[in-house]
Coordinates of C-alpha atoms and ligand atoms in Angstrom, one line a residue:
X1415 CA 96.7 171.0 -166.4
X1416 CA 96.9 172.9 -163.1
X1417 CA 94.9 173.8 -160.1
X1418 CA 93.7 177.4 -160.3
X1419 CA 92.9 179.5 -157.2
X1420 CA 90.0 181.8 -158.1
X1421 CA 89.3 184.8 -155.9
X1422 CA 85.7 185.1 -154.7
X1423 CA 83.7 186.7 -151.9
X1424 CA 81.0 185.3 -149.7
X1425 CA 77.5 185.1 -151.2
X1426 CA 74.8 185.5 -148.6
X1427 CA 72.0 183.0 -148.2
X1428 CA 73.8 179.7 -148.8
X1429 CA 72.3 178.1 -145.7
X1430 CA 70.8 174.6 -146.5
X1431 CA 67.2 174.1 -145.7
X1432 CA 65.2 170.9 -144.9
X1433 CA 67.1 169.1 -147.6
X1434 CA 70.1 170.9 -149.1
X1435 CA 70.5 174.3 -150.7
X1436 CA 67.7 175.0 -153.2
X1437 CA 67.4 178.1 -155.3
X1438 CA 66.2 179.1 -158.8
X1439 CA 68.4 177.8 -161.6
X1440 CA 69.2 181.5 -162.4
X1441 CA 70.7 181.9 -158.9
X1442 CA 72.9 178.8 -159.4
X1443 CA 74.1 180.2 -162.7
X1444 CA 75.5 183.3 -161.2
X1445 CA 79.2 183.5 -161.2
X1446 CA 80.8 181.6 -158.3
X1447 CA 77.5 180.6 -156.8
X1448 CA 77.9 176.9 -157.1
X1449 CA 81.7 177.0 -156.7
X1450 CA 81.4 178.9 -153.4
X1451 CA 79.0 176.4 -151.9
X1452 CA 81.1 173.4 -153.0
X1453 CA 84.3 175.0 -151.6
X1454 CA 82.4 175.5 -148.4
X1455 CA 81.6 171.8 -148.3
X1456 CA 85.1 170.7 -149.1
X1457 CA 86.8 173.1 -146.6
X1458 CA 84.4 171.8 -143.9
X1459 CA 85.2 168.2 -144.7
X1460 CA 89.0 168.8 -144.7
X1461 CA 91.6 166.4 -146.0
X1462 CA 90.3 164.2 -148.8
X1463 CA 93.6 162.4 -149.8
X1464 CA 92.9 158.8 -150.6
X1465 CA 89.1 159.4 -150.2
X1466 CA 86.2 158.6 -152.6
X1467 CA 83.4 161.0 -153.4
X1468 CA 80.1 159.9 -154.9
X1469 CA 78.5 162.3 -157.4
X1470 CA 75.2 162.4 -159.3
X1471 CA 72.0 164.2 -159.6
X1472 CA 68.4 163.9 -160.7
X1473 CA 69.2 165.0 -164.3
X1474 CA 67.4 168.3 -164.1
X1475 CA 68.4 171.4 -166.1
X1476 CA 71.9 172.6 -165.1
X1477 CA 72.9 169.1 -163.8
X1478 CA 75.5 168.4 -166.5
X1479 CA 77.2 171.8 -166.2
X1480 CA 77.3 171.5 -162.4
X1481 CA 78.8 168.0 -162.6
X1482 CA 81.8 169.3 -164.6
X1483 CA 82.4 172.1 -162.1
X1484 CA 82.3 169.7 -159.1
X1485 CA 84.6 167.1 -160.8
X1486 CA 87.2 169.8 -161.4
X1487 CA 86.9 171.1 -157.8
X1488 CA 87.0 167.6 -156.3
X1489 CA 90.3 167.1 -158.2
X1490 CA 91.6 170.4 -156.9
X1491 CA 90.7 169.4 -153.4
X1492 CA 92.7 166.2 -153.6
X1493 CA 90.0 163.5 -153.7
X1494 CA 91.5 160.2 -154.9
X1495 CA 88.4 159.0 -156.7
X1496 CA 84.9 160.1 -157.8
X1497 CA 82.2 157.5 -158.4
X1498 CA 79.9 159.3 -160.9
X1499 CA 76.5 158.1 -162.1
X1500 CA 76.4 157.7 -165.9
X1501 CA 75.3 161.0 -167.5
X1502 CA 75.6 162.6 -164.1
X1503 CA 72.6 160.7 -163.0
X1504 CA 72.0 159.1 -159.6
X1505 CA 68.7 159.0 -157.8
X1506 CA 68.9 160.1 -154.2
X1507 CA 68.4 156.6 -152.8
X1508 CA 70.9 155.1 -155.3
X1509 CA 73.5 157.7 -154.2
X1510 CA 73.0 156.7 -150.6
X1511 CA 73.4 153.1 -151.6
X1512 CA 76.6 153.7 -153.6
X1513 CA 78.2 155.8 -150.8
X1514 CA 77.6 153.0 -148.3
X1515 CA 78.5 150.1 -150.5
X1516 CA 81.8 151.6 -151.7
X1517 CA 82.9 153.1 -148.4
X1518 CA 83.0 156.6 -149.8
X1519 CA 83.8 159.7 -147.6
X1520 CA 80.4 161.0 -148.7
X1521 CA 78.5 162.2 -151.8
X1522 CA 77.2 165.3 -153.5
X1523 CA 73.7 165.0 -154.8
X1524 CA 72.4 167.6 -157.2
X1525 CA 68.7 167.8 -156.9
X1526 CA 65.8 170.1 -155.9
X1527 CA 63.8 166.9 -155.5
X1528 CA 60.0 167.6 -155.8
X1529 CA 60.5 171.3 -156.9
X1530 CA 59.8 172.0 -160.6
X1531 CA 62.8 172.0 -163.0
X1532 CA 63.9 173.6 -166.3
X1533 CA 65.6 177.0 -166.9
X1534 CA 62.9 178.8 -164.9
X1535 CA 62.7 176.1 -162.3
X1536 CA 64.8 175.1 -159.3
X1537 CA 68.2 173.5 -158.7
X1538 CA 69.7 172.1 -155.6
X1539 CA 72.8 170.6 -154.0
X1540 CA 73.3 168.6 -150.8
X1541 CA 76.1 166.7 -149.1
X1542 CA 75.6 163.2 -147.7
X1543 CA 78.0 161.8 -145.2
X1544 CA 79.8 158.4 -145.0
X1545 CA 76.7 156.7 -143.6
X1546 CA 74.9 157.6 -146.9
X1547 CA 72.6 160.1 -145.1
X1548 CA 72.0 163.8 -145.5
X1549 CA 74.5 165.9 -143.5
X1550 CA 73.2 166.6 -140.0
X1551 CA 72.3 170.1 -138.9
X1552 CA 75.7 170.7 -137.3
X1553 CA 77.5 169.9 -140.5
X1554 CA 75.2 172.0 -142.8
X1555 CA 75.6 174.9 -140.4
X1556 CA 79.4 174.6 -140.5
X1557 CA 79.3 174.6 -144.3
X1558 CA 77.1 177.7 -144.3
X1559 CA 79.4 179.5 -141.9
X1560 CA 82.3 178.6 -144.1
X1561 CA 80.6 180.1 -147.2
X1562 CA 80.4 183.3 -145.3
X1563 CA 84.2 183.4 -144.9
X1564 CA 85.4 182.4 -148.3
X1565 CA 88.1 184.4 -150.2
X1566 CA 88.9 181.9 -152.9
X1567 CA 88.0 178.5 -154.4
X1568 CA 90.2 176.0 -156.1
X1569 CA 89.5 174.3 -159.4
X1570 CA 91.3 172.4 -162.0
X1571 CA 91.6 173.9 -165.5
X1572 CA 91.3 170.4 -167.0
X1573 CA 89.0 170.1 -170.0
X1574 CA 85.5 168.7 -169.6
X1575 CA 85.2 165.1 -168.8
X1576 CA 83.2 162.5 -170.7
X1577 CA 80.5 161.7 -168.2
X1578 CA 78.4 159.5 -170.5
X1579 CA 80.6 156.4 -171.3
X1580 CA 80.9 153.9 -168.5
X1581 CA 84.5 153.4 -167.5
X1582 CA 87.5 155.1 -165.8
X1583 CA 89.2 158.3 -166.7
X1584 CA 91.5 160.9 -165.0
X1585 CA 91.0 164.5 -164.1
X1586 CA 94.2 166.1 -162.9
X1587 CA 95.4 163.1 -161.0
X1588 CA 92.0 162.1 -159.7
X1589 CA 90.3 158.9 -160.9
X1590 CA 86.7 159.3 -162.2
X1591 CA 84.7 156.1 -162.5
X1592 CA 81.5 156.5 -164.5
X1593 CA 79.2 153.8 -163.1
X1594 CA 75.9 152.3 -164.1
X1595 CA 73.5 154.3 -161.9
X1596 CA 71.1 151.4 -161.5
X1597 CA 73.2 148.2 -160.8
X1598 CA 74.2 148.6 -157.1
X1599 CA 70.7 149.8 -156.2
X1600 CA 68.9 147.0 -158.0
X1601 CA 71.1 144.4 -156.4
X1602 CA 70.2 145.8 -152.9
X1603 CA 66.5 145.7 -153.7
X1604 CA 66.8 142.0 -154.7
X1605 CA 68.2 141.2 -151.3
X1606 CA 65.3 142.9 -149.4
X1607 CA 62.3 141.7 -151.3
X1608 CA 60.9 138.4 -152.5
X1609 CA 61.5 139.0 -156.3
X1610 CA 60.2 135.4 -157.1
X1611 CA 56.9 136.1 -155.4
X1612 CA 56.5 139.4 -157.3
X1613 CA 57.5 137.8 -160.6
X1614 CA 54.7 135.2 -160.0
X1615 CA 52.3 138.0 -159.2
X1616 CA 53.0 139.7 -162.6
X1617 CA 53.0 136.4 -164.4
X1618 CA 49.5 135.8 -163.1
X1619 CA 48.2 139.0 -164.7
X1620 CA 48.6 141.6 -161.9
X1621 CA 48.8 145.0 -163.5
X1622 CA 50.4 148.2 -162.4
X1623 CA 51.4 151.7 -163.6
X1624 CA 54.5 153.4 -162.2
X1625 CA 54.5 157.1 -163.1
X1626 CA 58.1 158.2 -163.1
X1627 CA 56.9 161.8 -163.8
X1628 CA 59.7 162.3 -166.3
X1629 CA 62.1 162.2 -163.4
X1630 CA 65.1 160.1 -162.4
X1631 CA 63.2 157.0 -161.2
X1632 CA 62.4 156.0 -164.8
X1633 CA 65.5 154.0 -165.6
X1634 CA 65.4 152.4 -162.1
X1635 CA 61.7 151.4 -162.4
X1636 CA 62.2 150.1 -165.9
X1637 CA 65.2 148.0 -165.0
X1638 CA 63.6 146.5 -161.9
X1639 CA 59.9 146.3 -162.7
X1640 CA 59.9 145.6 -166.4
X1641 CA 63.4 144.0 -166.4
X1642 CA 64.0 141.9 -163.4
X1643 CA 60.4 141.4 -162.3
X1644 CA 58.8 140.7 -165.7
X1645 CA 56.1 143.4 -165.6
X1646 CA 54.8 144.1 -169.1
X1647 CA 56.4 146.9 -171.1
X1648 CA 54.4 150.0 -170.6
X1649 CA 54.1 149.4 -166.8
X1650 CA 56.4 152.4 -166.3
X1651 CA 54.9 155.6 -167.8
X1652 CA 56.6 159.0 -168.3
X1653 CA 59.8 156.9 -167.8
X1654 CA 62.2 159.1 -169.8
X1655 CA 64.0 161.6 -167.5
X1656 CA 63.7 165.1 -168.9
X1657 CA 65.6 168.2 -167.9
X1658 CA 62.3 170.0 -167.2
X1659 CA 60.2 167.0 -166.2
X1660 CA 58.1 167.7 -169.3
X1661 CA 57.0 171.0 -167.7
X1662 CA 55.2 169.1 -165.0
X1663 CA 55.7 169.2 -161.2
X1664 CA 57.5 166.0 -160.2
X1665 CA 55.8 165.9 -156.8
X1666 CA 53.9 162.6 -156.4
X1667 CA 50.6 163.5 -154.8
X1668 CA 47.0 163.2 -156.1
X1669 CA 47.1 166.9 -157.2
X1670 CA 50.3 166.7 -159.3
X1671 CA 50.0 163.1 -160.5
X1672 CA 46.6 163.7 -161.9
X1673 CA 47.2 161.5 -165.0
X1674 CA 47.9 158.5 -162.8
X1675 CA 45.0 159.2 -160.4
X1676 CA 42.6 159.5 -163.4
X1677 CA 43.9 156.2 -164.8
X1678 CA 43.3 154.5 -161.4
X1679 CA 39.8 155.8 -161.3
X1680 CA 38.9 154.8 -164.9
X1681 CA 37.2 151.5 -165.9
X1682 CA 39.7 148.7 -166.2
X1683 CA 42.2 150.4 -163.9
X1684 CA 45.4 148.5 -163.1
X1685 CA 45.7 146.8 -159.7
X1686 CA 48.3 149.2 -158.4
X1687 CA 49.4 152.8 -159.2
X1688 CA 52.6 154.3 -158.0
X1689 CA 54.6 157.4 -158.6
X1690 CA 57.8 159.0 -157.4
X1691 CA 59.4 162.5 -157.4
X1692 CA 62.2 164.3 -159.1
X1693 CA 65.0 162.5 -157.3
X1694 CA 63.1 159.2 -156.7
X1695 CA 63.0 159.3 -152.9
X1696 CA 59.3 159.9 -152.6
X1697 CA 56.5 157.5 -153.3
X1698 CA 52.7 157.6 -153.8
X1699 CA 50.7 154.4 -153.6
X1700 CA 47.2 154.3 -155.3
X1701 CA 44.7 151.4 -155.5
X1702 CA 41.7 151.4 -157.8
X1703 CA 40.0 154.7 -157.0
X1704 CA 41.8 154.7 -153.7
X1705 CA 44.8 156.8 -152.7
X1706 CA 46.8 155.6 -149.7
X1707 CA 47.9 158.4 -147.4
X1708 CA 51.7 158.3 -146.8
X1709 CA 51.2 158.1 -143.0
X1710 CA 48.9 155.0 -143.5
X1711 CA 51.4 153.5 -146.0
X1712 CA 54.1 153.6 -143.3
X1713 CA 51.8 152.0 -140.8
X1714 CA 50.7 149.3 -143.2
X1715 CA 54.2 148.4 -144.2
X1716 CA 55.3 148.3 -140.5
X1717 CA 52.4 146.1 -139.5
X1718 CA 53.2 143.7 -142.4
X1719 CA 57.0 144.0 -142.6
X1720 CA 57.5 140.3 -142.0
X1721 CA 56.3 139.5 -145.6
X1722 CA 59.6 140.9 -147.0
X1723 CA 62.7 138.8 -146.5
X1724 CA 64.8 141.9 -145.6
X1725 CA 62.5 142.5 -142.6
X1726 CA 61.4 139.0 -141.6
X1727 CA 63.5 139.3 -138.4
X1728 CA 61.2 142.0 -137.1
X1729 CA 61.6 145.7 -136.6
X1730 CA 63.8 147.4 -133.9
X1731 CA 61.6 150.5 -134.0
X1732 CA 59.8 152.9 -136.1
X1733 CA 60.5 156.6 -136.6
X1734 CA 58.3 159.3 -138.1
X1735 CA 58.5 163.0 -138.5
X1736 CA 56.4 165.0 -136.1
X1737 CA 53.7 166.1 -138.5
X1738 CA 53.2 162.5 -139.8
X1739 CA 50.1 160.9 -138.5
X1740 CA 50.3 158.7 -135.4
X1741 CA 49.0 155.6 -137.3
X1742 CA 52.6 154.2 -137.1
X1743 CA 52.6 154.7 -133.3
X1744 CA 49.7 152.3 -132.9
X1745 CA 51.6 149.6 -134.9
X1746 CA 54.8 150.2 -132.9
X1747 CA 52.7 149.7 -129.7
X1748 CA 51.2 146.5 -131.0
X1749 CA 54.6 145.2 -132.0
X1750 CA 56.1 146.3 -128.7
X1751 CA 58.8 148.4 -130.3
X1752 CA 59.6 152.1 -129.8
X1753 CA 58.2 154.8 -132.1
X1754 CA 60.4 157.9 -132.4
X1755 CA 59.1 161.4 -133.3
X1756 CA 61.6 163.6 -135.1
X1757 CA 61.6 167.0 -136.7
X1758 CA 60.8 167.2 -140.5
X1759 CA 63.5 166.1 -142.9
X1760 CA 65.3 162.8 -143.4
X1761 CA 68.5 164.0 -141.8
X1762 CA 67.0 163.5 -138.4
X1763 CA 66.5 159.7 -138.9
X1764 CA 70.2 159.0 -139.6
X1765 CA 71.4 158.6 -136.0
X1766 CA 68.4 156.4 -135.1
X1767 CA 69.1 154.2 -138.1
X1768 CA 72.9 154.1 -137.5
X1769 CA 72.3 153.1 -133.8
X1770 CA 69.9 150.3 -134.8
X1771 CA 67.1 152.0 -132.9
X1772 CA 64.7 152.3 -135.9
X1773 CA 64.2 150.0 -138.9
X1774 CA 61.4 151.8 -140.8
X1775 CA 61.0 155.6 -141.1
X1776 CA 58.4 157.7 -142.7
X1777 CA 57.1 161.2 -143.4
X1778 CA 53.7 162.4 -144.3
X1779 CA 55.2 164.0 -147.4
X1780 CA 55.2 160.8 -149.4
X1781 CA 58.5 159.6 -147.9
X1782 CA 59.1 156.1 -146.6
X1783 CA 62.3 154.2 -146.1
X1784 CA 64.4 151.9 -143.9
X1785 CA 67.8 151.0 -142.6
X1786 CA 68.8 149.7 -146.0
X1787 CA 70.2 153.1 -146.9
X1788 CA 70.0 156.6 -145.2
X1789 CA 67.5 158.3 -147.5
X1790 CA 63.8 157.8 -148.1
X1791 CA 63.3 155.5 -151.1
X1792 CA 60.5 155.7 -153.6
X1793 CA 60.9 152.5 -155.5
X1794 CA 61.7 150.6 -152.3
X1795 CA 58.3 151.5 -151.0
X1796 CA 56.6 150.4 -154.2
X1797 CA 58.5 147.0 -154.1
X1798 CA 57.5 146.6 -150.5
X1799 CA 53.8 147.1 -151.5
X1800 CA 54.2 144.6 -154.4
X1801 CA 55.8 142.1 -152.0
X1802 CA 52.9 142.6 -149.6
X1803 CA 50.3 142.2 -152.4
X1804 CA 52.1 139.1 -153.7
X1805 CA 52.1 137.4 -150.3
X1806 CA 48.8 138.6 -148.9
X1807 CA 46.6 138.8 -151.9
X1808 CA 43.6 141.2 -152.0
X1809 CA 43.5 144.7 -153.3
X1810 CA 45.3 147.8 -152.0
X1811 CA 42.0 149.1 -150.6
X1812 CA 41.3 145.8 -148.8
X1813 CA 44.7 145.9 -147.2
X1814 CA 44.3 149.4 -145.9
X1815 CA 40.7 149.0 -144.7
X1816 CA 41.7 145.8 -142.8
X1817 CA 44.4 147.9 -141.2
X1818 CA 41.9 150.5 -140.1
X1819 CA 39.6 147.8 -138.7
X1820 CA 42.4 146.6 -136.6
X1821 CA 44.1 149.8 -135.5
X1822 CA 41.5 152.5 -136.2
X1823 CA 41.8 155.2 -138.9
X1824 CA 43.8 158.4 -138.7
X1825 CA 42.1 160.9 -141.0
X1826 CA 44.9 163.0 -142.3
X1827 CA 45.4 166.0 -144.6
X1828 CA 48.0 168.7 -145.3
X1829 CA 47.0 172.2 -146.5
X1830 CA 49.7 174.2 -148.1
X1831 CA 49.6 178.0 -148.6
X1832 CA 52.4 178.5 -151.1
X1833 CA 54.3 181.6 -152.1
X1834 CA 52.9 183.8 -149.3
X1835 CA 54.7 187.0 -148.1
X1836 CA 57.6 185.8 -145.9
X1837 CA 57.0 188.6 -143.4
X1838 CA 53.3 187.6 -143.1
X1839 CA 54.3 184.0 -142.6
X1840 CA 56.8 184.8 -139.8
X1841 CA 54.2 187.0 -138.1
X1842 CA 51.6 184.3 -138.2
X1843 CA 54.0 181.9 -136.5
X1844 CA 55.1 184.5 -134.0
X1845 CA 51.5 185.2 -133.1
X1846 CA 50.8 181.5 -132.7
X1847 CA 53.7 181.1 -130.3
X1848 CA 52.4 183.9 -128.2
X1849 CA 49.0 182.2 -128.0
X1850 CA 50.3 178.8 -127.1
X1851 CA 50.3 179.2 -123.3
X1852 CA 46.6 180.1 -123.2
X1853 CA 45.3 177.3 -125.5
X1854 CA 45.2 174.3 -123.1
X1855 CA 41.8 173.8 -121.6
X1856 CA 40.1 175.9 -124.3
X1857 CA 37.0 174.4 -125.9
X1858 CA 36.7 174.8 -129.7
X1859 CA 33.7 173.3 -131.5
X1860 CA 33.5 169.9 -129.9
X1861 CA 37.2 169.7 -129.3
X1862 CA 39.2 170.6 -126.2
X1863 CA 42.8 171.6 -126.3
X1864 CA 44.9 169.3 -124.2
X1865 CA 48.4 170.7 -124.9
X1866 CA 50.0 173.1 -127.3
X1867 CA 53.7 173.7 -127.9
X1868 CA 56.5 174.5 -130.4
X1869 CA 58.1 171.1 -131.1
X1870 CA 61.6 170.7 -129.7
X1871 CA 63.7 167.6 -130.3
X1872 CA 66.8 166.2 -128.5
X1873 CA 68.4 163.4 -130.5
X1874 CA 68.4 160.3 -128.3
X1875 CA 71.6 159.1 -129.8
X1876 CA 73.9 162.2 -130.0
X1877 CA 72.0 164.7 -127.9
X1878 CA 71.8 167.3 -130.8
X1879 CA 69.0 169.7 -130.1
X1880 CA 66.5 171.3 -132.5
X1881 CA 63.9 173.9 -131.6
X1882 CA 61.0 175.7 -133.3
X1883 CA 60.2 172.6 -135.4
X1884 CA 56.5 173.3 -135.7
X1885 CA 53.6 174.4 -133.6
X1886 CA 51.4 171.6 -132.3
X1887 CA 47.9 171.9 -131.0
X1888 CA 46.8 168.6 -129.4
X1889 CA 43.2 167.8 -128.6
X1890 CA 41.9 165.6 -125.8
X1891 CA 40.6 163.1 -128.3
X1892 CA 44.0 162.7 -129.9
X1893 CA 43.3 165.0 -132.8
X1894 CA 46.1 167.4 -133.8
X1895 CA 46.8 170.5 -135.8
X1896 CA 50.4 171.3 -136.7
X1897 CA 51.7 174.5 -138.4
X1898 CA 55.2 174.9 -139.8
X1899 CA 57.0 176.8 -142.6
X1900 CA 58.5 174.9 -145.5
X1901 CA 62.3 174.7 -145.7
X1902 CA 62.4 173.6 -149.4
X1903 CA 60.6 176.3 -151.3
X1904 CA 62.3 179.0 -153.4
X1905 CA 59.5 181.5 -153.7
X1906 CA 58.3 183.5 -150.8
X1907 CA 57.2 181.3 -147.8
X1908 CA 55.0 178.2 -147.7
X1909 CA 52.8 177.6 -144.7
X1910 CA 52.0 173.9 -144.1
X1911 CA 49.0 173.1 -141.9
X1912 CA 48.7 169.4 -141.0
X1913 CA 45.4 168.0 -139.7
X1914 CA 44.9 164.6 -138.0
X1915 CA 41.8 163.0 -136.4
X1916 CA 41.6 159.5 -135.0
X1917 CA 38.6 157.4 -135.4
X1918 CA 38.3 154.0 -133.8
X1919 CA 34.8 153.1 -134.9
X1920 CA 34.8 151.2 -138.2
X1921 CA 31.3 152.5 -139.0
X1922 CA 32.9 156.0 -139.2
X1923 CA 35.8 155.0 -141.5
X1924 CA 34.3 156.1 -144.8
X1925 CA 33.7 159.8 -144.4
X1926 CA 35.4 161.9 -147.2
X1927 CA 38.6 163.2 -145.6
X1928 CA 38.1 166.9 -145.9
X1929 CA 34.6 166.4 -144.4
X1930 CA 35.9 164.3 -141.5
X1931 CA 38.5 167.1 -140.8
X1932 CA 36.1 170.1 -141.3
X1933 CA 35.9 170.9 -137.6
X1934 CA 39.7 170.9 -137.2
X1935 CA 40.2 172.9 -140.5
X1936 CA 37.9 175.6 -139.1
X1937 CA 39.8 175.7 -135.8
X1938 CA 43.2 175.8 -137.6
X1939 CA 42.1 178.9 -139.5
X1940 CA 40.6 180.7 -136.6
X1941 CA 43.5 180.0 -134.1
X1942 CA 46.2 181.2 -136.6
X1943 CA 44.1 183.8 -138.4
X1944 CA 45.4 182.3 -141.6
X1945 CA 43.1 184.3 -143.9
X1946 CA 43.9 187.5 -142.1
X1947 CA 47.7 187.0 -142.2
X1948 CA 48.1 185.5 -145.7
X1949 CA 45.2 187.2 -147.5
X1950 CA 44.2 183.7 -148.7
X1951 CA 40.8 182.2 -148.0
X1952 CA 41.9 178.7 -149.3
X1953 CA 45.1 176.7 -149.4
X1954 CA 47.0 176.4 -152.7
X1955 CA 47.3 172.6 -152.5
X1956 CA 45.4 170.1 -150.4
X1957 CA 46.8 166.6 -150.1
Ligands
VG1_1194 C1 59.4 168.9 -147.5 C2 58.7 167.8 -146.7 C3 59.6 167.0 -145.9 C4 60.7 166.4 -146.8 C5 61.4 167.5 -147.5 C6 62.4 166.9 -148.5 O1 60.1 169.8 -146.6 O2 57.7 168.4 -145.9 O3 58.9 166.0 -145.2 O4 61.7 165.7 -146.0 O5 60.4 168.2 -148.3 O6 61.8 166.1 -149.4 P1 59.5 171.2 -146.2 O7 60.5 171.9 -145.3 O8 59.3 171.9 -147.5 O9 58.2 170.9 -145.5 V1 62.4 165.9 -151.0 O10 61.8 164.6 -151.7 O11 62.0 167.4 -151.7 O12 64.0 165.9 -150.8
CO1195 CO1 62.8 163.9 -153.2

């Protein structure tokens, strides 16, 4: 066995987006495509002698082939050891947990997360650093620059490794330990939540369905919910990870998880419904005929954090991405702790978590998490809700409505215009930027614009700066419209329009969301001329 140096040339377009490099599977299957990016990562990291790398993915199509390539390249780069999830599988939160627990230099996670899978679907790769969190912008940019200067990559010519049997083996002098992908993660969850109380809840007849959407959360949910917590078999549905997610879209929202939503609206529905995405870092919480918006879920968990042993000591602060509703801000205010507003993407929470400034974090895109790891965590959020229901009693709907009574309700919705012409999308954003200065003071329907800007962020810990992170139009009554372009899609451009309206009066808390937001929706379209720019009169997906 020997290390081979293979000549290559730079492949344009390997710049990571909101969360890693995501492209069609067919793109990743092109000669040298994966190898170039991995070499870009390794060259940027530098010396790996004596170091450990964590490796795993969400099990989607191309995962197993990519794992073999990366193992051989890690050996060539001189890593001492790779901790590999059995079968090449590690959920994103589990990978973050394993990196931290075993003091790894970092990890490579193979996932396109909520994007569809299969031969025609998407594949993705990202690097997480020693804190367990996604590489910050400066690192991803350095990796990208390196991919533009590559002349060769190095790879061992060792035969394929057995990635399915738990245990240790060698690849060209590098140790590979195939580990149980669930064990470390389950142990961490047990430390954070009151498993006895949740066990009693299930023993008393509480029912739930966890829809794993044929993605990577299935084995974790089965081991923890049906195993350690005694939920009846069948609690986890679609629990078998499939390379193409059964042809479905593993994005847990009421549109894609329609099977679960229908179940929760049917007679005899379970007490709790939950779902997670391709790599198990997102979560959706549903009560009986009642979907919880992710922004509300973050706020509810923050307001009730003390029910969970892991958070009984209180919260240092809360962080949310800019487009996420300001429901969490009101909780932070009541708790007397800071609330940080960051650009979209979990990588921006890392410094705040590392510095002990924030304990809970969340995004409107069905992402919630805490300082227990450095990724959002789907099953963690579900366990938090179970812990809350076990301690507090009542239904999901009662808990959320009581929260609105106390803090007011933030009506919230996101309208996505998918696969639009990239040039049209850029032009729309450019036109909006030009209009910004003239918006303040303008009256639109019964709203008046208080301020409008293109969100900029300076990290309060390391001073890193991010600009053009989304256009905000803020109304005098606290309502907001936000526009940004997706950084995870692989087809054309996706415009996201986020709408938020605050309502303090409990008598006004039961308006259907799209109706409550109708005024803002009309303004959002007319200010940005969405129909004109995109040729679409309606969004592709409304959540
Ligand atoms: C989307 C979400 C963002 C999330 C990101 C990764 O990004 O809006 O909140 O952090 O996906 O989630 P974008 O750039 O498409 O809006 V995951 O679960 O796909 O890793
Ligand atoms: Co995800």
